[in-house]
Coordinates of C-alpha atoms in Angstrom, one line a residue:
M1112 CA 0.3 -0.1 -0.3
G1113 CA 3.2 2.3 0.0
G1114 CA 5.1 4.3 -2.1
G1115 CA 2.7 7.9 -2.1
G1116 CA 1.6 8.7 -5.4
Q1117 CA 2.6 4.4 -6.9
L1118 CA -0.4 3.3 -7.2
T1119 CA -0.9 1.5 -10.5
E1120 CA -4.6 0.8 -10.4
P1121 CA -7.3 2.5 -11.7
G1122 CA -7.4 4.5 -8.2
E1123 CA -4.1 6.0 -8.3
P1124 CA -4.0 10.5 -8.5
G1125 CA -5.0 11.7 -11.9
T1126 CA -7.6 9.1 -12.1
G1127 CA -10.3 10.5 -9.7
G1128 CA -10.8 6.7 -8.9
S1129 CA -12.8 6.0 -5.8
G1130 CA -13.6 2.2 -6.4
R1131 CA -11.1 0.6 -4.1
V1132 CA -11.7 0.6 0.2
F1133 CA -9.6 1.8 2.6
T1134 CA -9.2 0.5 6.4
W1135 CA -7.8 3.9 8.7
E1136 CA -5.2 1.6 9.7
E1137 CA -3.9 1.7 5.4
V1138 CA -4.9 5.7 5.6
Q1139 CA -3.1 6.2 9.3
R1140 CA 0.4 4.7 6.6
H1141 CA 0.9 7.3 4.8
S1142 CA 1.9 9.9 7.3
H1143 CA 5.7 11.0 5.7
R1144 CA 6.6 13.3 4.2
N1145 CA 7.3 11.6 0.8
D1146 CA 4.1 10.0 1.1
Q1147 CA 1.0 11.4 2.3
W1148 CA -2.5 10.2 2.3
L1149 CA -5.7 11.9 5.0
V1150 CA -9.1 11.5 4.4
I1151 CA -12.4 14.0 4.0
D1152 CA -15.9 12.9 4.3
R1153 CA -14.6 9.2 4.0
K1154 CA -13.1 9.9 0.5
V1155 CA -9.4 9.2 0.8
Y1156 CA -7.0 11.9 -0.8
N1157 CA -3.7 11.0 -2.6
V1158 CA -1.9 14.5 -1.9
T1159 CA 1.8 13.8 -2.1
Q1160 CA 2.8 15.9 -4.9
W1161 CA 0.2 18.8 -4.3
A1162 CA 0.8 19.3 -0.7
K1163 CA 3.7 21.0 -2.8
R1164 CA 1.6 23.5 -4.3
H1165 CA -1.0 23.6 -1.9
P1166 CA -1.4 27.7 -1.8
G1167 CA -1.4 27.3 2.2
G1168 CA 1.7 26.0 2.4
F1169 CA 2.9 22.0 2.7
R1170 CA 2.4 22.4 6.2
V1171 CA -0.5 22.6 6.6
I1172 CA -1.9 19.4 4.3
S1173 CA 1.5 17.5 6.0
H1174 CA -0.1 17.6 9.9
Y1175 CA -2.8 15.9 8.7
A1176 CA -1.4 13.9 6.9
G1177 CA -3.0 10.0 7.9
E1178 CA -5.8 11.2 9.5
D1179 CA -9.2 12.8 8.7
A1180 CA -9.4 16.8 7.6
T1181 CA -12.7 16.9 6.9
E1182 CA -13.4 19.6 9.6
A1183 CA -10.5 21.4 9.3
F1184 CA -11.3 21.2 5.5
K1185 CA -14.3 23.2 6.3
A1186 CA -12.8 25.2 8.0
F1187 CA -10.4 26.6 6.1
H1188 CA -11.4 27.1 2.7
H1189 CA -14.8 29.4 2.2
D1190 CA -15.1 28.5 -1.0
G1191 CA -15.9 24.0 -0.6
K1192 CA -17.0 23.3 -4.6
F1193 CA -13.9 25.4 -5.4
A1194 CA -11.7 23.3 -3.6
Q1195 CA -13.6 19.9 -4.0
K1196 CA -11.8 20.4 -8.6
F1197 CA -8.3 20.5 -7.0
L1198 CA -9.4 17.5 -4.3
R1199 CA -11.2 15.3 -7.1
P1200 CA -8.5 14.2 -9.2
L1201 CA -6.3 13.6 -5.8
Q1202 CA -9.5 10.9 -5.5
I1203 CA -7.6 7.0 -4.4
G1204 CA -11.0 5.4 -2.7
E1205 CA -13.3 5.4 0.4
L1206 CA -13.2 4.5 4.3
A1207 CA -14.4 1.0 4.0
A1208 CA -18.5 1.4 5.1
T1209 CA -17.5 -1.0 8.5
E1210 CA -14.7 2.0 9.5
P1211 CA -15.8 4.7 11.5
S1212 CA -15.9 8.6 9.9
Q1213 CA -14.0 9.6 12.9
D1214 CA -10.0 8.5 13.4
H1215 CA -8.0 7.7 16.5
N1216 CA -11.0 7.4 18.6
K1217 CA -12.8 10.9 18.3
N1218 CA -16.1 11.5 19.7
A1219 CA -18.6 11.5 16.6
A1220 CA -21.8 13.2 18.4
I1221 CA -19.1 16.4 18.9
V1222 CA -18.4 15.8 15.0
Q1223 CA -22.0 15.8 14.2
D1224 CA -23.4 18.0 17.0
F1225 CA -20.6 20.7 15.6
H1226 CA -21.7 20.1 12.9
T1227 CA -24.5 21.1 13.2
L1228 CA -24.3 24.1 14.4
R1229 CA -21.5 25.5 11.5
A1230 CA -24.7 24.7 9.0
Q1231 CA -27.3 26.7 12.0
A1232 CA -24.5 29.7 11.4
E1233 CA -24.3 29.9 7.7
D1234 CA -28.0 29.6 7.7
D1235 CA -28.5 32.7 10.1
G1236 CA -26.4 34.1 7.4
L1237 CA -23.2 34.5 9.7
F1238 CA -20.9 34.5 7.3
R1239 CA -22.2 37.0 5.3
V1240 CA -19.5 40.3 5.0
R1241 CA -21.0 43.5 6.2
P1242 CA -18.9 45.7 3.3
M1243 CA -18.6 48.5 5.0
F1244 CA -17.4 47.0 8.2
F1245 CA -14.0 47.0 6.6
C1246 CA -14.5 50.1 4.4
F1247 CA -14.5 51.5 7.4
Y1248 CA -12.2 49.8 9.5
L1249 CA -9.4 50.4 6.3
G1250 CA -10.3 53.8 6.2
H1251 CA -9.3 53.9 9.7
I1252 CA -6.3 53.3 9.1
L1253 CA -5.4 55.6 6.6
L1254 CA -6.5 58.5 8.5
L1255 CA -4.3 57.2 11.3
E1256 CA -1.1 56.6 8.6
A1257 CA -1.9 60.3 7.5
L1258 CA -2.0 62.0 11.5
G1259 CA 0.6 60.3 12.1
W1260 CA 2.9 62.1 8.9
L1261 CA 1.0 65.5 9.8
T1262 CA 1.1 66.0 13.6
V1263 CA 5.2 66.1 13.3
W1264 CA 5.0 68.0 9.5
V1265 CA 2.9 70.6 10.6
W1266 CA 3.6 71.2 14.7
G1267 CA 7.2 70.2 14.6
T1268 CA 9.6 67.4 16.0
S1269 CA 10.2 67.6 19.5
W1270 CA 10.3 64.9 21.6
M1271 CA 6.4 64.2 23.0
L1272 CA 5.4 65.4 19.1
T1273 CA 7.7 63.0 17.9
L1274 CA 6.1 60.1 20.4
L1275 CA 2.4 61.4 20.0
C1276 CA 3.3 60.5 16.5
S1277 CA 4.9 56.7 16.9
I1278 CA 1.9 56.3 19.0
I1279 CA 0.0 56.9 15.9
L1280 CA 2.1 54.9 13.7
A1281 CA 2.5 51.9 15.9
T1282 CA -1.4 52.0 15.7
A1283 CA -2.1 52.3 12.3
Q1284 CA 0.4 49.7 12.5
I1285 CA -1.6 46.8 14.5
Q1286 CA -4.9 47.9 12.9
S1287 CA -3.3 47.1 9.8
S1288 CA -1.9 43.8 11.8
W1289 CA -5.5 42.8 12.2
L1290 CA -7.3 43.3 9.1
Q1291 CA -4.9 42.1 6.9
H1292 CA -5.5 39.0 8.8
D1293 CA -8.7 39.3 7.4
F1294 CA -8.2 38.7 4.1
G1295 CA -5.9 36.1 5.1
H1296 CA -8.9 34.2 6.4
K1297 CA -10.9 35.0 2.9
S1298 CA -13.7 36.3 5.3
V1299 CA -14.1 39.5 3.3
F1300 CA -14.5 38.9 -0.7
K1301 CA -16.5 36.2 -2.1
T1302 CA -13.3 34.9 -4.5
T1303 CA -10.4 33.7 -3.3
H1304 CA -8.5 36.0 -5.4
G1305 CA -10.0 39.4 -3.9
N1306 CA -9.1 38.5 -0.8
H1307 CA -5.4 37.8 -1.6
I1308 CA -4.6 40.7 -4.2
M1309 CA -6.1 42.9 -0.6
Q1310 CA -3.5 41.2 2.0
M1311 CA -0.7 41.8 -0.4
F1312 CA -2.0 45.4 -0.7
I1313 CA -2.3 45.7 3.5
M1314 CA 1.0 43.2 4.3
G1315 CA 3.3 44.7 1.2
H1316 CA 2.1 48.6 0.9
L1317 CA 0.5 49.5 4.4
K1318 CA 3.0 47.1 6.6
G1319 CA 6.2 46.1 4.5
A1320 CA 6.2 42.1 5.3
S1321 CA 5.0 39.3 3.5
T1322 CA 2.0 36.9 3.3
N1323 CA 3.2 34.1 2.0
W1324 CA 5.4 34.3 5.0
W1325 CA 1.8 35.0 7.4
N1326 CA -0.4 32.7 6.1
H1327 CA 1.9 29.6 5.4
R1328 CA 2.8 29.9 9.2
H1329 CA -0.3 30.8 10.3
F1330 CA -2.4 28.1 8.8
Q1331 CA -0.1 25.4 10.5
H1332 CA -1.1 27.6 13.7
H1333 CA -5.1 26.9 12.8
A1334 CA -4.8 24.1 12.0
K1335 CA -3.0 22.9 14.8
P1336 CA -2.7 25.3 17.2
N1337 CA -0.3 24.5 20.5
V1338 CA 0.5 20.9 19.3
F1339 CA 4.7 20.8 19.5
S1340 CA 6.3 20.5 16.0
K1341 CA 2.9 21.6 14.1
D1342 CA 2.5 24.9 15.3
P1343 CA 5.2 27.2 15.0
D1344 CA 4.0 30.0 17.0
V1345 CA 4.9 27.4 20.6
N1346 CA 8.2 26.8 19.3
M1347 CA 10.1 29.0 21.3
L1348 CA 13.6 28.3 19.8
H1349 CA 15.1 28.0 22.8
V1350 CA 14.0 31.1 23.9
F1351 CA 11.4 30.1 26.4
V1352 CA 10.0 27.0 27.6
V1353 CA 6.1 26.9 27.9
G1354 CA 3.6 24.5 28.4
A1355 CA 3.4 21.8 31.7
I1356 CA 5.2 18.8 29.0
Q1357 CA 8.0 21.1 27.1
P1358 CA 9.8 22.3 30.9
V1359 CA 9.7 19.0 32.3
E1360 CA 10.9 17.2 29.0
Y1361 CA 14.0 20.2 28.7
G1362 CA 14.0 19.9 32.6
I1363 CA 14.9 15.8 32.5
K1364 CA 17.6 15.9 29.2
K1365 CA 19.0 18.7 31.6
I1366 CA 18.6 21.5 28.9
K1367 CA 19.3 25.1 29.4
Y1368 CA 19.6 27.5 27.1
M1369 CA 18.4 29.7 29.2
P1370 CA 17.0 31.1 32.7
Y1371 CA 14.8 29.5 32.3
H1372 CA 12.9 30.4 35.7
R1373 CA 13.8 33.6 35.1
Q1374 CA 11.3 33.2 31.9
H1375 CA 8.3 35.4 33.2
Q1376 CA 11.1 38.6 33.9
Y1377 CA 13.5 38.3 30.9
F1378 CA 10.1 37.6 28.9
F1379 CA 10.2 42.3 28.8
F1380 CA 13.5 42.5 27.2
V1381 CA 13.5 39.7 24.4
G1382 CA 10.1 38.4 24.3
A1383 CA 7.8 41.4 23.7
P1384 CA 9.3 44.4 22.3
L1385 CA 11.6 42.1 19.8
V1386 CA 9.2 39.7 17.8
L1387 CA 8.4 41.1 15.3
P1388 CA 11.5 44.3 14.5
V1389 CA 13.5 41.5 15.2
Y1390 CA 12.8 37.8 14.6
F1391 CA 9.8 37.9 11.8
Q1392 CA 11.3 40.6 10.2
L1393 CA 14.7 38.7 9.5
Q1394 CA 12.8 35.3 8.5
M1395 CA 9.7 37.2 6.2
M1396 CA 13.0 39.0 4.3
H1397 CA 14.9 35.8 4.3
S1398 CA 11.2 33.6 3.0
M1399 CA 10.5 36.1 0.3
I1400 CA 14.8 36.5 -1.1
Y1401 CA 14.8 32.4 -0.8
R1402 CA 11.5 32.2 -2.2
H1403 CA 11.7 33.9 -4.6
H1404 CA 8.4 36.3 -4.2
W1405 CA 9.5 39.4 -6.3
V1406 CA 6.3 40.7 -5.4
E1407 CA 6.0 40.4 -2.0
L1408 CA 9.8 42.3 -2.1
V1409 CA 8.4 45.0 -4.5
L1410 CA 5.7 45.5 -3.0
A1411 CA 7.6 46.0 0.9
M1412 CA 9.0 48.0 -0.8
T1413 CA 7.1 50.5 -1.6
F1414 CA 6.4 50.2 2.1
Y1415 CA 10.1 52.2 3.2
L1416 CA 10.2 54.0 0.1
R1417 CA 6.8 55.8 1.4
Y1418 CA 8.1 56.2 4.9
F1419 CA 11.4 57.6 3.7
C1420 CA 9.8 60.0 1.9
C1421 CA 7.6 61.1 4.9
Y1422 CA 9.9 61.4 7.6
L1423 CA 13.3 61.1 5.8
P1424 CA 13.1 65.5 5.2
L1425 CA 11.7 65.3 8.5
Y1426 CA 14.7 63.8 10.1
G1427 CA 17.3 63.0 8.8
L1428 CA 18.3 59.2 7.9
F1429 CA 19.3 58.0 11.4
G1430 CA 16.0 59.7 13.2
T1431 CA 13.9 58.3 10.4
L1432 CA 15.6 54.5 11.1
A1433 CA 14.7 55.0 15.2
L1434 CA 11.5 56.6 14.3
I1435 CA 10.3 53.7 11.7
T1436 CA 12.5 51.1 15.5
F1437 CA 10.4 52.9 17.7
V1438 CA 7.0 52.8 15.5
R1439 CA 7.5 48.5 15.0
F1440 CA 9.2 47.8 19.3
L1441 CA 5.1 49.5 20.4
E1442 CA 3.3 47.3 17.7
S1443 CA 5.8 44.1 18.9
H1444 CA 4.6 44.4 22.1
W1445 CA 1.1 44.8 21.5
F1446 CA 1.0 42.7 19.0
V1447 CA 2.5 39.8 21.5
W1448 CA 0.4 40.7 24.7
V1449 CA -3.0 40.4 22.4
T1450 CA -2.0 37.4 20.5
Q1451 CA -0.3 35.0 23.4
M1452 CA -2.7 35.8 27.1
N1453 CA -5.3 34.0 24.3
H1454 CA -2.9 30.7 24.4
L1455 CA -0.2 31.0 26.0
P1456 CA -2.3 30.2 29.6
M1457 CA -3.6 27.2 27.9
D1458 CA -3.3 23.8 27.1
I1459 CA 0.5 23.0 25.2
D1460 CA 1.3 18.8 24.6
H1461 CA 2.3 17.4 21.6
E1462 CA -0.4 15.9 18.9
A1463 CA -3.8 14.0 21.4
H1464 CA -5.3 14.2 17.9
Q1465 CA -9.0 15.5 19.1
D1466 CA -11.6 16.5 17.3
W1467 CA -11.8 19.9 15.6
L1468 CA -13.7 22.0 18.5
T1469 CA -11.5 20.5 21.3
M1470 CA -8.6 20.6 20.0
Q1471 CA -9.9 24.8 19.6
L1472 CA -11.0 24.8 23.0
H1473 CA -8.1 23.6 24.5
A1474 CA -5.9 25.3 22.7
T1475 CA -8.0 28.9 23.2
C1476 CA -9.7 31.2 25.9
N1477 CA -11.9 34.5 24.6
I1478 CA -11.7 38.3 26.8
E1479 CA -14.5 40.1 27.5
Q1480 CA -15.9 41.7 25.0
S1481 CA -16.2 45.4 24.4
S1482 CA -16.2 48.1 22.0
F1483 CA -12.6 49.1 23.3
N1484 CA -12.0 45.6 23.5
D1485 CA -12.8 45.1 20.1
W1486 CA -11.0 47.5 18.1
F1487 CA -7.8 47.0 20.4
S1488 CA -7.6 42.7 19.8
G1489 CA -9.2 42.8 16.3
H1490 CA -11.7 41.2 17.6
L1491 CA -9.4 38.9 18.7
N1492 CA -11.4 38.6 22.2
F1493 CA -13.2 36.2 20.7
Q1494 CA -10.6 34.0 19.7
I1495 CA -13.3 31.2 19.7
E1496 CA -15.2 31.7 17.6
H1497 CA -12.3 33.0 15.7
H1498 CA -10.8 28.9 15.2
L1499 CA -13.5 27.4 15.4
F1500 CA -14.8 29.0 12.0
P1501 CA -11.8 31.7 10.5
T1502 CA -13.5 32.3 7.1
M1503 CA -16.6 34.1 9.5
P1504 CA -16.4 37.3 9.6
R1505 CA -14.8 39.3 12.9
H1506 CA -18.2 41.7 13.0
N1507 CA -20.3 38.5 13.5
Y1508 CA -18.0 36.3 16.3
Y1509 CA -21.0 38.0 19.1
L1510 CA -23.7 36.2 17.4
V1511 CA -22.3 32.7 16.6
A1512 CA -20.9 32.8 20.4
P1513 CA -23.7 31.7 22.8
L1514 CA -24.6 28.8 19.9
V1515 CA -21.3 27.4 20.4
Q1516 CA -21.0 28.6 24.3
A1517 CA -24.0 26.0 24.5
L1518 CA -22.3 23.1 23.1
C1519 CA -19.4 23.0 24.9
E1520 CA -21.7 23.2 27.8
K1521 CA -23.6 20.3 26.7
H1522 CA -20.5 17.9 26.4
G1523 CA -18.6 19.4 29.0
I1524 CA -15.9 21.5 27.1
P1525 CA -14.5 24.4 29.3
Y1526 CA -15.0 27.7 27.5
Q1527 CA -13.3 30.2 29.2
V1528 CA -13.7 34.0 28.7
K1529 CA -11.0 36.3 30.7
T1530 CA -11.1 40.0 32.1
M1531 CA -8.6 42.2 30.0
R1532 CA -6.5 42.6 32.8
Q1533 CA -6.9 38.6 33.8
G1534 CA -5.9 37.9 30.6
L1535 CA -2.7 40.1 30.1
A1536 CA -1.5 38.5 33.1
D1537 CA -2.0 35.5 32.5
V1538 CA 0.7 35.9 30.2
L1539 CA 3.4 36.2 32.8
R1540 CA 1.7 33.7 35.4
S1541 CA 1.9 30.5 32.8
L1542 CA 6.0 32.0 31.4
K1543 CA 6.2 31.7 35.7
N1544 CA 5.5 28.3 36.5
S1545 CA 6.4 26.9 32.7
G1546 CA 9.8 28.1 34.5
E1547 CA 8.7 26.7 38.1
L1548 CA 8.3 22.9 36.7
W1549 CA 11.4 23.2 34.5
L1550 CA 13.8 23.7 37.2
D1551 CA 12.1 21.4 39.5
A1552 CA 12.7 18.6 37.2
Y1553 CA 16.1 20.1 35.6
L1554 CA 16.8 20.0 39.6
H1555 CA 15.4 16.9 41.0
K1556 CA 14.3 14.5 38.1

């Protein structure tokens, strides 16, 4: 059964054949880099070659190799019929009639109830977009960009005005991050192409960043949130240990790249301030050049061209570089605290093969709703709903939230909602707890 694309029977990739039947045991054998099968709606697909051309990145499909990917497929693809055109030639068969629809002993009742909830959300129009919401949102970003420049152009470049300008520009940058995130998840326009063009404009011209790098990284996070080796957001490059499992594993192996029992303290110096201006920036530039994404690189350069044209006459070369660095520094704090308060205090573990609802609820929590919290976090205070329905327009999260909460109560799945203050404090608390676990294992195990 091996070979990853080497089948010669009528059901081989490229024929769209469905005459063969497989067991879960057979499917699960094909979960290697050069041999990948997956199941969607009981149909078995050999995606070994297609994975390399997958617009969402090779690793997203790899994370579901040998597994049932039905829920993930429906969550990621806002136009399932369009995506099916690419799947059809890859079909090599179906699950045997004696096989369950779910793999790894997933709870069939939870899967079915979540499917019913999604259908209800679709019937209620919760996947329909209010175009004016996103028009106003983009407008307020452009207004902030103009206001930042006008502040120092009209009233001068004193320290106080420069600080005010930096805060305004950092606000525009972080709000651009939230907006490109909407387009990246295809939750605004009906067509994939329209969403992609707008995301490239925002990421490239408004932020000087890479669309493909972001998408390939972020989709992995959504596919397997808080799962080691699959979610890049919990790959801390040995700078931090997170969760309750990794610290003990590091401690037992006597791994000490950093004084992890102090990580809740040095987080303020190497975590929050450096993720965007250093780590992400270097990764994006490397990705655009290494992968020959020249259009993205040109768009990113237009951001810096516009920025230097606006501020070079006011600050000179050194001052202009210092200004953009400080803006990135402020934006990085904002970005890291908002994104980590929903995930870092939650379960972080190795692959557990859970159903979509359970997996996302174990890895995410919500922050209380308010007009400020919605704006401040780009509606990612509804992180649970966003992870369950990534293609849903964010202005509808609050409408689907009661339905999700009721389903969680039915199946005894914790649905956590915190205050903003508690969410931010839990970032440090979780780092401190993980550091103490590491120290105990390092010294005593």
